[in-house]
mmCIF file of C-alpha atoms and ligand atoms in Angstrom:
data_model
loop_
_atom_site.group_PDB
_atom_site.id
_atom_site.type_symbol
_atom_site.label_atom_id
_atom_site.label_comp_id
_atom_site.label_asym_id
_atom_site.label_seq_id
_atom_site.Cartn_x
_atom_site.Cartn_y
_atom_site.Cartn_z
ATOM 1 C CA UNK G 1 102.929 118.563 116.908
ATOM 2 C CA UNK G 2 100.144 120.850 115.776
ATOM 3 C CA UNK G 3 98.338 122.969 118.347
ATOM 4 C CA UNK G 4 95.154 123.259 116.345
ATOM 5 C CA UNK G 5 93.317 125.315 118.969
ATOM 6 C CA UNK G 6 95.969 128.033 118.783
ATOM 7 C CA UNK G 7 96.289 127.794 115.000
ATOM 8 C CA UNK G 8 92.547 128.299 114.527
ATOM 9 C CA UNK G 9 92.774 131.612 116.404
ATOM 10 C CA UNK G 10 94.953 132.894 113.529
ATOM 11 C CA UNK G 11 92.131 132.438 110.978
ATOM 12 C CA UNK G 12 89.353 134.995 111.548
ATOM 13 C CA UNK G 13 87.099 133.410 108.913
ATOM 14 C CA UNK G 14 86.883 130.186 110.922
ATOM 15 C CA UNK G 15 84.800 132.067 113.504
ATOM 16 C CA UNK G 16 82.002 132.909 111.134
ATOM 17 C CA UNK G 17 78.709 131.184 110.701
ATOM 18 C CA UNK G 18 77.141 129.998 107.454
ATOM 19 C CA UNK G 19 73.385 129.543 107.335
ATOM 20 C CA UNK G 20 73.278 129.932 111.103
ATOM 21 C CA UNK G 21 75.810 127.122 111.695
ATOM 22 C CA UNK G 22 79.510 127.344 112.540
ATOM 23 C CA UNK G 23 81.518 127.178 109.320
ATOM 24 C CA UNK G 24 83.204 123.861 108.578
ATOM 25 C CA UNK G 25 85.560 124.646 105.719
ATOM 26 C CA UNK G 26 86.558 121.548 103.752
ATOM 27 C CA UNK G 27 87.246 123.183 100.386
ATOM 28 C CA UNK G 28 90.929 123.724 101.047
ATOM 29 C CA UNK G 29 92.079 122.103 97.801
ATOM 30 C CA UNK G 30 90.254 124.892 95.939
ATOM 31 C CA UNK G 31 91.549 127.729 98.141
ATOM 32 C CA UNK G 32 93.048 127.748 101.598
ATOM 33 C CA UNK G 33 92.021 130.286 104.215
ATOM 34 C CA UNK G 34 94.195 133.248 105.166
ATOM 35 C CA UNK G 35 95.769 133.734 108.600
ATOM 36 C CA UNK G 36 95.732 137.129 110.317
ATOM 37 C CA UNK G 37 99.522 137.318 109.876
ATOM 38 C CA UNK G 38 99.074 137.383 106.065
ATOM 39 C CA UNK G 39 96.073 139.734 106.251
ATOM 40 C CA UNK G 40 98.276 142.091 108.326
ATOM 41 C CA UNK G 41 100.966 142.028 105.630
ATOM 42 C CA UNK G 42 98.370 142.994 103.009
ATOM 43 C CA UNK G 43 96.991 145.818 105.185
ATOM 44 C CA UNK G 44 100.535 147.006 105.936
ATOM 45 C CA UNK G 45 101.394 147.116 102.224
ATOM 46 C CA UNK G 46 98.393 149.274 101.279
ATOM 47 C CA UNK G 47 98.592 151.355 104.480
ATOM 48 C CA UNK G 48 102.301 152.089 104.435
ATOM 49 C CA UNK G 49 104.309 151.485 101.300
ATOM 50 C CA UNK G 50 102.055 150.968 98.261
ATOM 51 C CA UNK G 51 104.064 152.105 95.220
ATOM 52 C CA UNK G 52 105.141 150.840 91.829
ATOM 53 C CA UNK G 53 108.366 148.858 91.921
ATOM 54 C CA UNK G 54 111.714 148.773 90.106
ATOM 55 C CA UNK G 55 111.353 152.174 88.451
ATOM 56 C CA UNK G 56 111.023 154.725 91.214
ATOM 57 C CA UNK G 57 113.779 156.621 92.985
ATOM 58 C CA UNK G 58 111.466 157.648 95.814
ATOM 59 C CA UNK G 59 111.400 155.936 99.202
ATOM 60 C CA UNK G 60 108.071 154.118 98.881
ATOM 61 C CA UNK G 61 109.014 152.621 95.533
ATOM 62 C CA UNK G 62 112.323 151.426 96.902
ATOM 63 C CA UNK G 63 110.675 149.959 99.982
ATOM 64 C CA UNK G 64 108.101 148.116 97.876
ATOM 65 C CA UNK G 65 110.849 146.883 95.522
ATOM 66 C CA UNK G 66 112.946 145.613 98.428
ATOM 67 C CA UNK G 67 110.006 143.777 100.000
ATOM 68 C CA UNK G 68 109.003 142.264 96.619
ATOM 69 C CA UNK G 69 112.529 141.033 95.926
ATOM 70 C CA UNK G 70 112.826 139.734 99.509
ATOM 71 C CA UNK G 71 109.616 137.794 98.868
ATOM 72 C CA UNK G 72 111.202 136.244 95.765
ATOM 73 C CA UNK G 73 114.152 135.157 97.923
ATOM 74 C CA UNK G 74 111.868 133.660 100.573
ATOM 75 C CA UNK G 75 110.129 131.636 97.863
ATOM 76 C CA UNK G 76 113.487 130.668 96.313
ATOM 77 C CA UNK G 77 114.671 129.394 99.688
ATOM 78 C CA UNK G 78 111.421 127.543 100.359
ATOM 79 C CA UNK G 79 111.639 125.550 97.114
ATOM 80 C CA UNK G 80 115.450 125.422 97.259
ATOM 81 C CA UNK G 81 115.895 126.990 93.812
ATOM 82 C CA UNK G 82 119.549 127.651 92.990
ATOM 83 C CA UNK G 83 118.938 131.284 92.013
ATOM 84 C CA UNK G 84 116.341 133.930 92.911
ATOM 85 C CA UNK G 85 115.862 134.818 89.231
ATOM 86 C CA UNK G 86 114.650 131.259 88.591
ATOM 87 C CA UNK G 87 111.479 132.292 90.473
ATOM 88 C CA UNK G 88 109.091 134.118 88.132
ATOM 89 C CA UNK G 89 106.066 135.768 89.726
ATOM 90 C CA UNK G 90 102.843 134.833 87.932
ATOM 91 C CA UNK G 91 99.137 135.197 88.554
ATOM 92 C CA UNK G 92 98.999 131.510 89.514
ATOM 93 C CA UNK G 93 99.542 127.962 88.307
ATOM 94 C CA UNK G 94 97.468 128.461 85.154
ATOM 95 C CA UNK G 95 99.559 131.469 84.124
ATOM 96 C CA UNK G 96 102.817 129.565 84.753
ATOM 97 C CA UNK G 97 101.740 126.615 82.611
ATOM 98 C CA UNK G 98 100.573 128.875 79.768
ATOM 99 C CA UNK G 99 103.862 130.786 79.904
ATOM 100 C CA UNK G 100 105.837 127.566 79.392
ATOM 101 C CA UNK G 101 103.428 126.116 76.801
ATOM 102 C CA UNK G 102 103.588 129.328 74.818
ATOM 103 C CA UNK G 103 107.392 129.349 74.989
ATOM 104 C CA UNK G 104 107.644 125.842 73.589
ATOM 105 C CA UNK G 105 105.733 126.846 70.427
ATOM 106 C CA UNK G 106 109.011 127.857 68.837
ATOM 107 C CA UNK G 107 110.920 124.822 70.122
ATOM 108 C CA UNK G 108 108.665 121.980 68.923
ATOM 109 C CA UNK G 109 108.030 120.615 65.464
ATOM 110 C CA UNK G 110 105.443 118.350 63.846
ATOM 111 C CA UNK G 111 105.641 114.781 65.148
ATOM 112 C CA UNK G 112 107.350 115.677 68.443
ATOM 113 C CA UNK G 113 105.605 114.066 71.384
ATOM 114 C CA UNK G 114 104.290 115.470 74.658
ATOM 115 C CA UNK G 115 103.250 113.223 77.535
ATOM 116 C CA UNK G 116 100.680 114.192 80.185
ATOM 117 C CA UNK G 117 99.129 112.099 82.932
ATOM 118 C CA UNK G 118 95.528 110.887 82.950
ATOM 119 C CA UNK G 119 94.817 112.780 86.173
ATOM 120 C CA UNK G 120 95.582 116.359 85.216
ATOM 121 C CA UNK G 121 93.630 119.505 86.042
ATOM 122 C CA UNK G 122 92.272 121.132 82.865
ATOM 123 C CA UNK G 123 94.899 123.839 83.252
ATOM 124 C CA UNK G 124 97.570 121.179 82.696
ATOM 125 C CA UNK G 125 95.789 119.722 79.643
ATOM 126 C CA UNK G 126 94.315 122.530 77.572
ATOM 127 C CA UNK G 127 97.481 124.683 77.157
ATOM 128 C CA UNK G 128 99.328 121.594 75.841
ATOM 129 C CA UNK G 129 96.494 120.757 73.442
ATOM 130 C CA UNK G 130 96.712 124.338 72.176
ATOM 131 C CA UNK G 131 100.486 123.901 71.837
ATOM 132 C CA UNK G 132 99.915 120.704 69.819
ATOM 133 C CA UNK G 133 97.508 122.569 67.534
ATOM 134 C CA UNK G 134 100.111 125.276 66.930
ATOM 135 C CA UNK G 135 103.055 122.940 66.340
ATOM 136 C CA UNK G 136 101.694 119.591 65.102
ATOM 137 C CA UNK G 137 103.120 117.854 68.195
ATOM 138 C CA UNK G 138 101.262 114.801 69.493
ATOM 139 C CA UNK G 139 99.791 114.476 73.015
ATOM 140 C CA UNK G 140 100.109 111.078 74.730
ATOM 141 C CA UNK G 141 98.570 110.108 78.068
ATOM 142 C CA UNK G 142 99.934 108.021 80.978
ATOM 143 C CA UNK G 143 96.910 105.930 82.012
ATOM 144 C CA UNK G 144 95.920 105.167 85.605
ATOM 145 C CA UNK G 145 94.358 102.277 87.521
ATOM 146 C CA UNK G 146 91.130 102.231 89.526
ATOM 147 C CA UNK G 147 92.976 103.247 92.701
ATOM 148 C CA UNK G 148 94.023 106.447 90.931
ATOM 149 C CA UNK G 149 97.703 105.546 90.473
ATOM 150 C CA UNK G 150 99.615 106.102 87.259
ATOM 151 C CA UNK G 151 100.611 103.023 85.247
ATOM 152 C CA UNK G 152 104.314 103.688 85.309
ATOM 153 C CA UNK G 153 105.179 100.596 83.232
ATOM 154 C CA UNK G 154 103.184 102.034 80.344
ATOM 155 C CA UNK G 155 105.029 105.347 80.749
ATOM 156 C CA UNK G 156 108.451 103.697 80.666
ATOM 157 C CA UNK G 157 107.755 101.064 78.032
ATOM 158 C CA UNK G 158 105.118 102.410 75.637
ATOM 159 C CA UNK G 159 105.197 106.183 75.884
ATOM 160 C CA UNK G 160 108.691 107.552 76.469
ATOM 161 C CA UNK G 161 110.908 107.596 73.377
ATOM 162 C CA UNK G 162 113.414 109.819 71.662
ATOM 163 C CA UNK G 163 110.413 111.639 70.152
ATOM 164 C CA UNK G 164 109.325 112.806 73.627
ATOM 165 C CA UNK G 165 110.164 116.463 74.101
ATOM 166 C CA UNK G 166 108.060 117.361 77.125
ATOM 167 C CA UNK G 167 106.401 115.604 80.053
ATOM 168 C CA UNK G 168 103.761 117.220 82.273
ATOM 169 C CA UNK G 169 102.331 115.821 85.432
ATOM 170 C CA UNK G 170 100.830 117.075 88.635
ATOM 171 C CA UNK G 171 102.718 116.403 91.841
ATOM 172 C CA UNK G 172 99.390 115.775 93.610
ATOM 173 C CA UNK G 173 96.012 115.240 91.917
ATOM 174 C CA UNK G 174 93.369 117.781 92.934
ATOM 175 C CA UNK G 175 90.492 115.368 92.313
ATOM 176 C CA UNK G 176 91.951 112.194 93.846
ATOM 177 C CA UNK G 177 94.701 113.346 96.216
ATOM 178 C CA UNK G 178 97.211 110.911 94.658
ATOM 179 C CA UNK G 179 100.853 111.854 95.213
ATOM 180 C CA UNK G 180 102.523 110.956 91.925
ATOM 181 C CA UNK G 181 106.018 109.422 91.653
ATOM 182 C CA UNK G 182 107.443 112.575 90.141
ATOM 183 C CA UNK G 183 111.115 111.776 90.755
ATOM 184 C CA UNK G 184 110.749 108.601 88.687
ATOM 185 C CA UNK G 185 108.830 110.537 86.000
ATOM 186 C CA UNK G 186 111.462 113.290 85.880
ATOM 187 C CA UNK G 187 114.512 111.014 85.800
ATOM 188 C CA UNK G 188 113.089 108.813 83.048
ATOM 189 C CA UNK G 189 112.094 111.857 80.937
ATOM 190 C CA UNK G 190 115.571 113.328 81.298
ATOM 191 C CA UNK G 191 117.108 110.066 80.037
ATOM 192 C CA UNK G 192 115.368 110.622 76.666
ATOM 193 C CA UNK G 193 116.215 114.351 76.690
ATOM 194 C CA UNK G 194 112.685 115.617 77.475
ATOM 195 C CA UNK G 195 111.927 118.621 79.683
ATOM 196 C CA UNK G 196 109.512 118.177 82.614
ATOM 197 C CA UNK G 197 106.933 120.543 84.076
ATOM 198 C CA UNK G 198 105.434 119.515 87.403
ATOM 199 C CA UNK G 199 102.190 121.152 88.496
ATOM 200 C CA UNK G 200 102.710 121.746 92.207
ATOM 201 C CA UNK G 201 99.367 123.497 92.863
ATOM 202 C CA UNK G 202 98.047 120.711 95.112
ATOM 203 C CA UNK G 203 101.371 119.587 96.516
ATOM 204 C CA UNK G 204 102.488 122.963 97.845
ATOM 205 C CA UNK G 205 99.975 123.003 100.757
ATOM 206 C CA UNK G 206 101.249 119.643 102.040
ATOM 207 C CA UNK G 207 104.774 118.964 100.736
ATOM 208 C CA UNK G 208 107.848 121.177 100.667
ATOM 209 C CA UNK G 209 109.277 120.375 97.233
ATOM 210 C CA UNK G 210 113.039 120.685 96.725
ATOM 211 C CA UNK G 211 113.320 121.613 93.054
ATOM 212 C CA UNK G 212 117.044 120.880 92.872
ATOM 213 C CA UNK G 213 116.781 117.442 94.465
ATOM 214 C CA UNK G 214 113.757 116.538 92.341
ATOM 215 C CA UNK G 215 115.445 118.100 89.295
ATOM 216 C CA UNK G 216 112.268 119.127 87.441
ATOM 217 C CA UNK G 217 112.743 121.790 84.770
ATOM 218 C CA UNK G 218 109.624 123.735 85.752
ATOM 219 C CA UNK G 219 107.428 123.814 88.870
ATOM 220 C CA UNK G 220 104.244 125.867 89.151
ATOM 221 C CA UNK G 221 102.384 126.913 92.296
ATOM 222 C CA UNK G 222 99.435 129.160 93.290
ATOM 223 C CA UNK G 223 99.623 131.358 96.401
ATOM 224 C CA UNK G 224 95.933 130.968 97.264
ATOM 225 C CA UNK G 225 96.370 127.311 98.184
ATOM 226 C CA UNK G 226 99.181 128.049 100.661
ATOM 227 C CA UNK G 227 97.586 130.672 102.916
ATOM 228 C CA UNK G 228 98.310 133.477 100.439
ATOM 229 C CA UNK G 229 96.164 135.672 98.202
ATOM 230 C CA UNK G 230 94.357 134.776 94.967
ATOM 231 C CA UNK G 231 95.724 135.908 91.608
ATOM 232 C CA UNK G 232 99.333 135.236 92.595
ATOM 233 C CA UNK G 233 101.800 132.398 92.148
ATOM 234 C CA UNK G 234 105.193 131.431 90.863
ATOM 235 C CA UNK G 235 106.829 129.570 88.052
ATOM 236 C CA UNK G 236 110.148 127.997 88.963
ATOM 237 C CA UNK G 237 112.253 127.319 85.887
ATOM 238 C CA UNK G 238 115.846 126.193 85.538
ATOM 239 C CA UNK G 239 117.898 129.142 84.364
ATOM 240 C CA UNK G 240 118.969 127.411 81.146
ATOM 241 C CA UNK G 241 115.336 126.746 80.182
ATOM 242 C CA UNK G 242 114.108 130.224 81.105
ATOM 243 C CA UNK G 243 116.893 131.684 78.962
ATOM 244 C CA UNK G 244 115.875 129.437 76.059
ATOM 245 C CA UNK G 245 112.141 130.296 76.162
ATOM 246 C CA UNK G 246 110.956 133.485 74.465
ATOM 247 C CA UNK G 247 109.038 136.083 76.546
ATOM 248 C CA UNK G 248 105.356 135.375 77.083
ATOM 249 C CA UNK G 249 103.993 138.916 77.153
ATOM 250 C CA UNK G 250 105.517 142.147 75.875
ATOM 251 C CA UNK G 251 105.345 145.421 77.760
ATOM 252 C CA UNK G 252 107.041 147.479 80.411
ATOM 253 C CA UNK G 253 109.484 145.886 82.890
ATOM 254 C CA UNK G 254 110.497 143.065 80.513
ATOM 255 C CA UNK G 255 112.705 145.075 78.163
ATOM 256 C CA UNK G 256 116.335 146.157 78.092
ATOM 257 C CA UNK G 257 116.141 148.666 75.179
ATOM 258 C CA UNK G 258 113.179 149.598 72.977
ATOM 259 C CA UNK G 259 113.243 151.327 69.615
ATOM 260 C CA UNK G 260 110.870 150.994 66.677
ATOM 261 C CA UNK G 261 113.574 149.041 64.843
ATOM 262 C CA UNK G 262 114.440 146.545 67.568
ATOM 263 C CA UNK G 263 113.708 145.663 71.184
ATOM 264 C CA UNK G 264 115.990 143.684 73.452
ATOM 265 C CA UNK G 265 114.699 141.859 76.489
ATOM 266 C CA UNK G 266 115.535 142.237 80.140
ATOM 267 C CA UNK G 267 117.452 139.573 82.017
ATOM 268 C CA UNK G 268 115.676 137.010 84.203
ATOM 269 C CA UNK G 269 113.319 137.208 85.998
ATOM 270 C CA UNK G 270 112.034 140.466 84.451
ATOM 271 C CA UNK G 271 111.920 139.032 80.913
ATOM 272 C CA UNK G 272 108.788 137.118 82.018
ATOM 273 C CA UNK G 273 107.285 139.813 84.243
ATOM 274 C CA UNK G 274 105.783 142.347 81.834
ATOM 275 C CA UNK G 275 103.731 145.176 83.307
ATOM 276 C CA UNK G 276 103.043 146.135 86.913
ATOM 277 C CA UNK G 277 102.835 142.894 88.882
ATOM 278 C CA UNK G 278 100.628 142.038 91.847
ATOM 279 C CA UNK G 279 103.224 143.535 94.200
ATOM 280 C CA UNK G 280 101.256 143.041 97.386
ATOM 281 C CA UNK G 281 100.354 139.530 96.168
ATOM 282 C CA UNK G 282 103.993 138.482 95.868
ATOM 283 C CA UNK G 283 104.826 139.858 99.304
ATOM 284 C CA UNK G 284 101.762 138.201 100.842
ATOM 285 C CA UNK G 285 102.564 134.888 99.120
ATOM 286 C CA UNK G 286 105.922 134.850 100.884
ATOM 287 C CA UNK G 287 104.150 135.707 104.165
ATOM 288 C CA UNK G 288 101.863 132.677 103.700
ATOM 289 C CA UNK G 289 104.896 130.461 103.113
ATOM 290 C CA UNK G 290 106.598 131.915 106.211
ATOM 291 C CA UNK G 291 103.468 131.200 108.228
ATOM 292 C CA UNK G 292 103.349 127.565 107.104
ATOM 293 C CA UNK G 293 107.072 127.077 107.653
ATOM 294 C CA UNK G 294 106.731 128.379 111.209
ATOM 295 C CA UNK G 295 104.285 125.515 111.845
ATOM 296 C CA UNK G 296 106.496 123.122 109.875
ATOM 297 C CA UNK G 297 105.646 120.991 106.855
ATOM 298 C CA UNK G 298 106.433 117.715 108.654
ATOM 299 C CA UNK G 299 103.991 118.588 111.423
ATOM 300 C CA UNK G 300 101.399 119.714 108.848
ATOM 301 C CA UNK G 301 101.733 116.479 106.833
ATOM 302 C CA UNK G 302 101.489 114.190 109.832
ATOM 303 C CA UNK G 303 98.467 116.002 111.316
ATOM 304 C CA UNK G 304 96.674 116.085 107.954
ATOM 305 C CA UNK G 305 97.284 112.344 107.564
ATOM 306 C CA UNK G 306 95.624 111.783 110.903
ATOM 307 C CA UNK G 307 92.620 113.760 109.618
ATOM 308 C CA UNK G 308 92.668 111.815 106.341
ATOM 309 C CA UNK G 309 92.721 108.419 108.083
ATOM 310 C CA UNK G 310 89.999 109.440 110.525
ATOM 311 C CA UNK G 311 87.749 110.872 107.808
ATOM 312 C CA UNK G 312 88.274 107.881 105.511
ATOM 313 C CA UNK G 313 87.224 105.512 108.288
ATOM 314 C CA UNK G 314 84.175 107.581 109.254
ATOM 315 C CA UNK G 315 83.039 108.064 105.670
ATOM 316 C CA UNK G 316 83.392 104.396 104.724
ATOM 317 C CA UNK G 317 81.027 103.557 107.594
ATOM 318 C CA UNK G 318 78.246 105.329 105.637
ATOM 319 C CA UNK G 319 76.369 102.716 103.641
ATOM 320 C CA UNK G 320 76.678 103.158 99.874
ATOM 321 C CA UNK G 321 79.551 105.652 100.098
ATOM 322 C CA UNK G 322 82.343 105.069 97.590
ATOM 323 C CA UNK G 323 85.702 106.837 97.658
ATOM 324 C CA UNK G 324 87.418 107.628 94.359
ATOM 325 C CA UNK G 325 91.191 107.743 94.690
ATOM 326 C CA UNK G 326 92.620 105.183 97.076
ATOM 327 C CA UNK G 327 96.287 105.457 96.144
ATOM 328 C CA UNK G 328 98.872 104.365 98.710
ATOM 329 C CA UNK G 329 100.381 107.861 98.661
ATOM 330 C CA UNK G 330 97.670 110.465 99.217
ATOM 331 C CA UNK G 331 97.239 113.949 100.613
ATOM 332 C CA UNK G 332 94.223 114.930 102.705
ATOM 333 C CA UNK G 333 91.665 114.913 99.888
ATOM 334 C CA UNK G 334 88.666 112.585 99.739
ATOM 335 C CA UNK G 335 86.471 112.403 96.638
ATOM 336 C CA UNK G 336 83.315 110.379 97.084
ATOM 337 C CA UNK G 337 79.731 109.692 96.089
ATOM 338 C CA UNK G 338 76.842 108.146 97.985
ATOM 339 C CA UNK G 339 74.935 105.646 95.833
ATOM 340 C CA UNK G 340 73.480 107.389 92.819
ATOM 341 C CA UNK G 341 72.750 110.683 94.620
ATOM 342 C CA UNK G 342 74.030 113.596 92.558
ATOM 343 C CA UNK G 343 77.060 115.224 94.233
ATOM 344 C CA UNK G 344 75.542 118.677 93.734
ATOM 345 C CA UNK G 345 72.495 117.727 95.841
ATOM 346 C CA UNK G 346 74.719 116.511 98.662
ATOM 347 C CA UNK G 347 76.875 119.650 98.470
ATOM 348 C CA UNK G 348 73.796 121.910 98.644
ATOM 349 C CA UNK G 349 72.438 120.232 101.765
ATOM 350 C CA UNK G 350 75.870 120.267 103.402
ATOM 351 C CA UNK G 351 76.079 123.995 102.691
ATOM 352 C CA UNK G 352 72.742 124.541 104.472
ATOM 353 C CA UNK G 353 74.346 122.834 107.465
ATOM 354 C CA UNK G 354 77.441 125.055 107.348
ATOM 355 C CA UNK G 355 79.762 122.510 105.713
ATOM 356 C CA UNK G 356 81.675 123.755 102.655
ATOM 357 C CA UNK G 357 82.747 121.006 100.248
ATOM 358 C CA UNK G 358 83.322 121.094 96.513
ATOM 359 C CA UNK G 359 81.115 119.183 94.083
ATOM 360 C CA UNK G 360 81.458 118.516 90.373
ATOM 361 C CA UNK G 361 84.238 117.445 88.046
ATOM 362 C CA UNK G 362 86.931 119.502 89.827
ATOM 363 C CA UNK G 363 88.301 120.739 86.485
ATOM 364 C CA UNK G 364 89.373 117.173 85.773
ATOM 365 C CA UNK G 365 86.699 115.808 83.411
ATOM 366 C CA UNK G 366 88.922 113.010 82.024
ATOM 367 C CA UNK G 367 89.097 111.526 85.541
ATOM 368 C CA UNK G 368 85.302 111.594 85.849
ATOM 369 C CA UNK G 369 84.995 109.970 82.397
ATOM 370 C CA UNK G 370 87.448 107.278 83.522
ATOM 371 C CA UNK G 371 85.279 106.450 86.543
ATOM 372 C CA UNK G 372 82.074 106.940 84.459
ATOM 373 C CA UNK G 373 80.588 109.422 86.916
ATOM 374 C CA UNK G 374 79.388 113.026 86.473
ATOM 375 C CA UNK G 375 81.410 114.248 89.418
ATOM 376 C CA UNK G 376 82.139 113.712 93.079
ATOM 377 C CA UNK G 377 81.804 115.412 96.432
ATOM 378 C CA UNK G 378 85.298 116.439 97.510
ATOM 379 C CA UNK G 379 86.280 117.125 101.099
ATOM 380 C CA UNK G 380 89.816 118.466 101.420
ATOM 381 C CA UNK G 381 91.445 119.098 104.777
ATOM 382 C CA UNK G 382 93.989 121.548 106.056
ATOM 383 C CA UNK G 383 96.115 121.755 109.198
ATOM 384 C CA UNK G 384 93.498 124.055 110.810
ATOM 385 C CA UNK G 385 90.698 121.484 110.511
ATOM 386 C CA UNK G 386 89.689 119.134 113.323
ATOM 387 C CA UNK G 387 88.243 115.668 113.853
ATOM 388 C CA UNK G 388 85.186 117.338 115.426
ATOM 389 C CA UNK G 389 84.560 119.097 112.126
ATOM 390 C CA UNK G 390 84.782 115.752 110.339
ATOM 391 C CA UNK G 391 82.119 114.448 112.727
ATOM 392 C CA UNK G 392 79.909 117.432 111.793
ATOM 393 C CA UNK G 393 80.349 116.604 108.087
ATOM 394 C CA UNK G 394 79.556 112.925 108.630
ATOM 395 C CA UNK G 395 76.370 113.801 110.552
ATOM 396 C CA UNK G 396 75.409 116.254 107.780
ATOM 397 C CA UNK G 397 75.993 113.561 105.175
ATOM 398 C CA UNK G 398 73.742 111.140 107.059
ATOM 399 C CA UNK G 399 71.045 113.804 107.066
ATOM 400 C CA UNK G 400 71.502 114.484 103.353
ATOM 401 C CA UNK G 401 71.392 110.769 102.592
ATOM 402 C CA UNK G 402 68.156 110.412 104.562
ATOM 403 C CA UNK G 403 66.576 113.278 102.621
ATOM 404 C CA UNK G 404 67.787 112.328 99.150
ATOM 405 C CA UNK G 405 67.570 108.531 99.025
HETATM 406 N N1 LIG I 501 96.500 122.475 88.831
HETATM 407 C C1 LIG I 501 95.919 121.870 89.884
HETATM 408 C C2 LIG I 501 96.303 120.473 90.246
HETATM 409 C C3 LIG I 501 94.958 122.577 90.625
HETATM 410 O O1 LIG I 501 94.355 121.981 91.653
HETATM 411 C C4 LIG I 501 94.620 123.907 90.267
HETATM 412 C C5 LIG I 501 93.589 124.699 91.052
HETATM 413 N N2 LIG I 501 92.455 124.007 91.391
HETATM 414 C C6 LIG I 501 95.269 124.471 89.173
HETATM 415 C C7 LIG I 501 96.197 123.729 88.489
HETATM 416 C C8 LIG I 501 94.960 125.858 88.724
HETATM 417 O O2 LIG I 501 95.355 126.770 89.676
HETATM 418 P P1 LIG I 501 94.957 128.337 89.535
HETATM 419 O O3 LIG I 501 93.482 128.345 89.281
HETATM 420 O O4 LIG I 501 95.346 128.926 90.835
HETATM 421 O O5 LIG I 501 95.731 128.861 88.375
#
C-alpha cells in the first residue's frame, strides 16, 4: 500500500506553485521528480567526496570510486544482471542505443535486416536508420493496431527470418503507454539468431525488469525517469555481446595500454566508459532506485493503475475527448485530444492553471502519422500523484474546452 501523503513530503518540488496555483505535475513520462533522499546524496557528493575516480590514490578519489562502483552493483542487483560489469554507465537511454548501434556497424553487412516496432521513440529509430545507411542493412517495422498493440502475427510470420540480425523494441511506449510483449519478441528473435535491444526508458519507472529472466541482449534506461538526475543512465549488455562490440568512444579510462603504434582496450565495463563520467549522477541514479525499491514496485504499479483507471474514467466523461492507446496492458500514461482543439492550446491553458502535461508528438512522429493527428496531450502519472490532482486536471480541461471550442 502506498502512503501518498507521506511520500509527497519527500518531494520538495511538489510544494511549489505555478502561475499562482499549486503544481500538478503530470509530465512524469518525460522526467520524474526527485525526492529529498536523492537530493541529499547529490549534496553529500559535492560537499564531502567530490573527486575523479579510478585513478587517484588519495582518500577522496577512493571514496568516490567505491561509491560509484557500489552504485553499479545496486543497479546490477535491481535489474538482476549476472555481472556488475554488464552495467555500463551512460548519459541516458539515447547514449546507450547509439553505443550499440555504432558497435553493430562492423557486424552487419548489406542485405541484413533490422526490425523495429511502429511505436518507437525517435531515439530508437534514428540510430538504426543511421546504422542502415552505414551498412546497407534494411529496416523493417512491426505494425500496430488502433488500440496501440503490436501485430505480433506479422512479426512472427512476415518479418522474422534468417536475415534478421537485430530487433529493437521499447518495453513501454512513451506516447501510448502500451506494455509490449517483449518476452515473446525476444524469444522469437533468438530462434532466428538475432540480438535484441529493449528500450526500458518508460518501463523502468513502473516495472522492475529481470534481464536474465527476460533474456534480452541489451536493455537501456535513463536515471531521470526513476527519481534520479538527468544526463545519466545505464546500458545493460550481456557480457558476450559487450565483448564482441568495439568501443564507442576513445579516450581516458577505456584503455589498457596506449602507444602511438597500438592501443589495447580496458576490460568491461571501462571499455565503454571513456573520459570522466557523471560520477555523482551514477551514485544518485542508484539512490533513486533504492528510494523506489523501498516503496516497492508492486505497490507502485498497483497504485498507478488505480490512478490510470480513475483518470481514464474521468477523462472519457468529457465530451469529444478521445484517448490514443487503449492497449490491454498499459502503464499510467494517457494520450488524448479533445475534438479538433490543438493539443498545444490545451497544454498552455492547463499550464496557466498549474497543471503540467506534455503536448506534441512526444518524439514519436510515426505514431502520430499512424493516427493522422499532429500530436496529443499526454498526462503521465507517478506514485506521488493523487486522484485529487486528476480532478484538478479534469476541471482545468473543462475550462480549456469552454474557452477553445
Ligand atoms: N525511449 C523512450 C521510450 C523514451 O520515452 C525516452 C525519453 N522520453 C527515450 C528513449 C530517450 O531518453 P533520454 O532522452 O533520457 O536519452
